[in-house]
Short mmCIF file of N, CA and C in Angstrom, two decimals:
data_model
loop_
_atom_site.label_atom_id
_atom_site.label_comp_id
_atom_site.label_asym_id
_atom_site.label_seq_id
_atom_site.Cartn_x
_atom_site.Cartn_y
_atom_site.Cartn_z
N MET A 1 0.84 -1.19 0.00
CA MET A 1 0.00 0.00 0.00
C MET A 1 0.88 1.25 0.00
N LEU A 2 0.37 2.31 -0.52
CA LEU A 2 1.13 3.54 -0.68
C LEU A 2 1.47 4.21 0.65
N PHE A 3 0.57 4.17 1.62
CA PHE A 3 0.80 4.85 2.90
C PHE A 3 0.93 3.83 4.03
N ASP A 4 1.95 2.99 3.96
CA ASP A 4 2.24 2.06 5.04
C ASP A 4 3.03 2.77 6.13
N ILE A 5 3.15 2.12 7.28
CA ILE A 5 3.90 2.69 8.40
C ILE A 5 5.35 2.89 7.98
N GLY A 6 5.86 4.10 8.22
CA GLY A 6 7.24 4.43 7.88
C GLY A 6 7.37 5.25 6.60
N ARG A 7 6.31 5.42 5.85
CA ARG A 7 6.36 6.19 4.61
C ARG A 7 6.56 7.67 4.93
N VAL A 8 7.54 8.30 4.31
CA VAL A 8 7.78 9.72 4.47
C VAL A 8 6.92 10.46 3.45
N ALA A 9 6.31 11.55 3.88
CA ALA A 9 5.43 12.32 3.00
C ALA A 9 5.59 13.80 3.31
N VAL A 10 5.01 14.61 2.44
CA VAL A 10 4.96 16.06 2.63
C VAL A 10 3.50 16.46 2.69
N LYS A 11 3.15 17.25 3.71
CA LYS A 11 1.78 17.76 3.80
C LYS A 11 1.57 18.77 2.68
N ILE A 12 0.44 18.72 2.01
CA ILE A 12 0.17 19.65 0.91
C ILE A 12 -1.02 20.55 1.20
N ALA A 13 -1.62 20.41 2.39
CA ALA A 13 -2.78 21.24 2.73
C ALA A 13 -2.75 21.55 4.22
N GLY A 14 -3.36 22.65 4.57
CA GLY A 14 -3.52 23.00 5.97
C GLY A 14 -2.36 23.79 6.55
N ARG A 15 -2.40 23.93 7.84
CA ARG A 15 -1.43 24.75 8.56
C ARG A 15 0.00 24.19 8.46
N ASP A 16 0.13 22.88 8.35
CA ASP A 16 1.44 22.25 8.28
C ASP A 16 1.89 21.99 6.84
N ALA A 17 1.34 22.67 5.87
CA ALA A 17 1.69 22.46 4.46
C ALA A 17 3.18 22.68 4.24
N ARG A 18 3.75 21.88 3.34
CA ARG A 18 5.16 21.90 2.96
C ARG A 18 6.09 21.42 4.07
N LYS A 19 5.58 20.64 5.01
CA LYS A 19 6.40 20.09 6.08
C LYS A 19 6.44 18.56 5.95
N TYR A 20 7.58 17.99 6.38
CA TYR A 20 7.76 16.55 6.30
C TYR A 20 7.07 15.83 7.45
N CYS A 21 6.56 14.64 7.16
CA CYS A 21 5.96 13.81 8.18
C CYS A 21 6.18 12.35 7.83
N VAL A 22 5.94 11.50 8.81
CA VAL A 22 6.08 10.05 8.64
C VAL A 22 4.78 9.41 9.10
N VAL A 23 4.31 8.43 8.36
CA VAL A 23 3.11 7.69 8.74
C VAL A 23 3.48 6.77 9.90
N VAL A 24 2.83 6.95 11.06
CA VAL A 24 3.11 6.12 12.22
C VAL A 24 2.00 5.10 12.49
N ASP A 25 0.84 5.26 11.86
CA ASP A 25 -0.23 4.28 11.98
C ASP A 25 -1.21 4.48 10.83
N LYS A 26 -1.73 3.37 10.32
CA LYS A 26 -2.75 3.42 9.27
C LYS A 26 -4.10 3.17 9.93
N LEU A 27 -4.99 4.15 9.87
CA LEU A 27 -6.27 4.05 10.57
C LEU A 27 -7.33 3.37 9.72
N ASP A 28 -7.42 3.73 8.44
CA ASP A 28 -8.29 3.05 7.48
C ASP A 28 -7.80 3.42 6.09
N ASN A 29 -8.61 3.19 5.06
CA ASN A 29 -8.17 3.46 3.69
C ASN A 29 -7.99 4.95 3.39
N ASN A 30 -8.63 5.82 4.15
CA ASN A 30 -8.58 7.26 3.87
C ASN A 30 -7.77 8.07 4.88
N TYR A 31 -7.49 7.52 6.06
CA TYR A 31 -6.84 8.29 7.11
C TYR A 31 -5.62 7.56 7.68
N VAL A 32 -4.59 8.36 7.99
CA VAL A 32 -3.39 7.85 8.63
C VAL A 32 -3.02 8.79 9.78
N LEU A 33 -2.22 8.29 10.71
CA LEU A 33 -1.69 9.10 11.80
C LEU A 33 -0.26 9.46 11.43
N VAL A 34 0.06 10.75 11.43
CA VAL A 34 1.40 11.20 11.04
C VAL A 34 2.07 11.95 12.18
N ASP A 35 3.39 12.00 12.11
CA ASP A 35 4.19 12.75 13.08
C ASP A 35 5.47 13.14 12.38
N GLY A 36 6.19 14.09 12.94
CA GLY A 36 7.45 14.55 12.37
C GLY A 36 7.56 16.05 12.53
N GLU A 37 7.82 16.74 11.42
CA GLU A 37 7.87 18.20 11.46
C GLU A 37 6.46 18.77 11.68
N THR A 38 5.46 18.00 11.34
CA THR A 38 4.06 18.39 11.53
C THR A 38 3.62 18.00 12.94
N ARG A 39 2.45 18.42 13.29
CA ARG A 39 1.86 17.98 14.56
C ARG A 39 1.42 16.54 14.41
N ARG A 40 1.44 15.76 15.49
CA ARG A 40 0.96 14.38 15.45
C ARG A 40 -0.56 14.44 15.32
N LYS A 41 -1.06 13.94 14.18
CA LYS A 41 -2.46 14.16 13.88
C LYS A 41 -3.00 13.13 12.90
N LYS A 42 -4.30 12.92 12.95
CA LYS A 42 -5.00 12.09 11.97
C LYS A 42 -5.16 12.92 10.71
N ILE A 43 -4.70 12.38 9.57
CA ILE A 43 -4.68 13.13 8.31
C ILE A 43 -5.36 12.33 7.21
N ASN A 44 -6.13 13.02 6.38
CA ASN A 44 -6.67 12.42 5.17
C ASN A 44 -5.53 12.23 4.18
N VAL A 45 -5.44 11.06 3.54
CA VAL A 45 -4.33 10.79 2.63
C VAL A 45 -4.34 11.71 1.41
N LYS A 46 -5.47 12.35 1.14
CA LYS A 46 -5.53 13.31 0.04
C LYS A 46 -4.71 14.56 0.33
N HIS A 47 -4.36 14.78 1.59
CA HIS A 47 -3.59 15.95 1.99
C HIS A 47 -2.10 15.65 2.11
N LEU A 48 -1.68 14.48 1.63
CA LEU A 48 -0.28 14.07 1.71
C LEU A 48 0.28 13.77 0.33
N GLU A 49 1.54 14.12 0.13
CA GLU A 49 2.27 13.77 -1.08
C GLU A 49 3.35 12.76 -0.66
N PRO A 50 3.19 11.48 -1.00
CA PRO A 50 4.17 10.48 -0.56
C PRO A 50 5.50 10.65 -1.29
N LEU A 51 6.59 10.39 -0.57
CA LEU A 51 7.92 10.40 -1.16
C LEU A 51 8.38 8.96 -1.35
N ASP A 52 9.49 8.78 -2.05
CA ASP A 52 10.01 7.44 -2.30
C ASP A 52 10.83 6.90 -1.13
N ILE A 53 10.74 7.54 0.03
CA ILE A 53 11.53 7.18 1.19
C ILE A 53 10.65 6.46 2.21
N VAL A 54 11.16 5.34 2.72
CA VAL A 54 10.49 4.62 3.80
C VAL A 54 11.51 4.43 4.91
N VAL A 55 11.15 4.84 6.13
CA VAL A 55 12.04 4.69 7.29
C VAL A 55 11.55 3.53 8.14
N LYS A 56 12.47 2.95 8.90
CA LYS A 56 12.11 1.83 9.78
C LYS A 56 11.70 2.38 11.13
N ILE A 57 10.42 2.35 11.39
CA ILE A 57 9.89 2.72 12.71
C ILE A 57 8.81 1.71 13.07
N LYS A 58 8.55 1.60 14.36
CA LYS A 58 7.47 0.71 14.78
C LYS A 58 6.16 1.47 14.82
N LYS A 59 5.07 0.74 14.85
CA LYS A 59 3.74 1.34 14.89
C LYS A 59 3.61 2.22 16.12
N ASN A 60 3.04 3.40 15.96
CA ASN A 60 2.83 4.40 17.02
C ASN A 60 4.14 4.84 17.68
N ALA A 61 5.21 4.95 16.90
CA ALA A 61 6.50 5.42 17.42
C ALA A 61 6.34 6.84 17.95
N ASN A 62 7.14 7.17 18.98
CA ASN A 62 7.04 8.52 19.54
C ASN A 62 7.75 9.53 18.66
N ASN A 63 7.58 10.81 18.97
CA ASN A 63 8.11 11.89 18.15
C ASN A 63 9.63 11.84 18.04
N GLU A 64 10.31 11.50 19.11
CA GLU A 64 11.77 11.44 19.10
C GLU A 64 12.28 10.37 18.14
N ASP A 65 11.63 9.19 18.12
CA ASP A 65 12.01 8.13 17.20
C ASP A 65 11.79 8.54 15.74
N VAL A 66 10.70 9.25 15.49
CA VAL A 66 10.39 9.71 14.14
C VAL A 66 11.43 10.73 13.67
N ILE A 67 11.78 11.68 14.52
CA ILE A 67 12.77 12.71 14.18
C ILE A 67 14.12 12.05 13.89
N ASN A 68 14.52 11.09 14.73
CA ASN A 68 15.80 10.39 14.52
C ASN A 68 15.80 9.60 13.22
N ALA A 69 14.68 8.97 12.88
CA ALA A 69 14.58 8.21 11.63
C ALA A 69 14.69 9.15 10.42
N LEU A 70 14.10 10.33 10.50
CA LEU A 70 14.20 11.30 9.41
C LEU A 70 15.62 11.80 9.26
N LYS A 71 16.32 12.01 10.37
CA LYS A 71 17.72 12.45 10.31
C LYS A 71 18.60 11.40 9.64
N GLU A 72 18.31 10.12 9.88
CA GLU A 72 19.10 9.04 9.28
C GLU A 72 19.00 9.03 7.76
N VAL A 73 17.89 9.47 7.21
CA VAL A 73 17.73 9.49 5.75
C VAL A 73 18.06 10.86 5.16
N GLY A 74 18.58 11.77 6.00
CA GLY A 74 19.06 13.05 5.48
C GLY A 74 18.07 14.19 5.52
N ILE A 75 16.97 14.04 6.22
CA ILE A 75 15.99 15.12 6.35
C ILE A 75 16.15 15.70 7.74
N SER A 76 16.64 16.95 7.81
CA SER A 76 16.84 17.57 9.11
C SER A 76 15.59 18.36 9.50
N ILE A 77 15.18 18.17 10.72
CA ILE A 77 13.98 18.80 11.23
C ILE A 77 14.38 19.70 12.38
N SER A 78 13.93 20.95 12.34
CA SER A 78 14.18 21.83 13.47
C SER A 78 13.18 21.51 14.57
N LYS A 79 13.62 21.67 15.79
CA LYS A 79 12.74 21.40 16.94
C LYS A 79 11.56 22.35 16.92
N ARG A 80 10.41 21.84 17.32
CA ARG A 80 9.23 22.69 17.42
C ARG A 80 9.41 23.62 18.62
N LYS A 81 9.14 24.88 18.40
CA LYS A 81 9.31 25.85 19.46
C LYS A 81 7.97 26.10 20.14
N LYS A 82 8.02 26.10 21.44
CA LYS A 82 6.80 26.45 22.20
C LYS A 82 6.77 27.95 22.36
N VAL A 83 5.66 28.53 22.06
CA VAL A 83 5.51 29.98 22.14
C VAL A 83 5.09 30.34 23.54
N LYS A 84 5.86 31.21 24.16
CA LYS A 84 5.50 31.68 25.49
C LYS A 84 4.69 32.95 25.35
N ARG A 85 3.56 32.96 26.00
CA ARG A 85 2.70 34.14 25.95
C ARG A 85 2.93 34.97 27.20
N SER A 86 2.98 36.26 26.99
CA SER A 86 3.13 37.13 28.16
C SER A 86 1.78 37.30 28.83
N LYS A 87 1.82 37.42 30.13
CA LYS A 87 0.57 37.60 30.89
C LYS A 87 0.09 39.03 30.76
N LYS A 88 -1.20 39.19 30.53
CA LYS A 88 -1.79 40.51 30.46
C LYS A 88 -1.98 41.05 31.87
N LYS A 89 -1.75 42.32 32.03
CA LYS A 89 -1.92 42.94 33.35
C LYS A 89 -3.20 43.70 33.44
#
């Protein structure tokens, strides 16, 4: 199947568009769970562009394992930054 666990893809729609992700679980024929440079989220496969790269990860791998697998194939991911909000007075 095109979107098996470990398939590297690029998001083509939404807030995380043009970011790399890895399929960590296949939910059904239309939806997969992705993680990586994107947020860990259930995604419609129509919003993904699969690449010819498959990484070795286990089902439901955590974010750190996914980032390390992407680094091994030459895709560098910057850490997600948490935005600190200032308190209103």
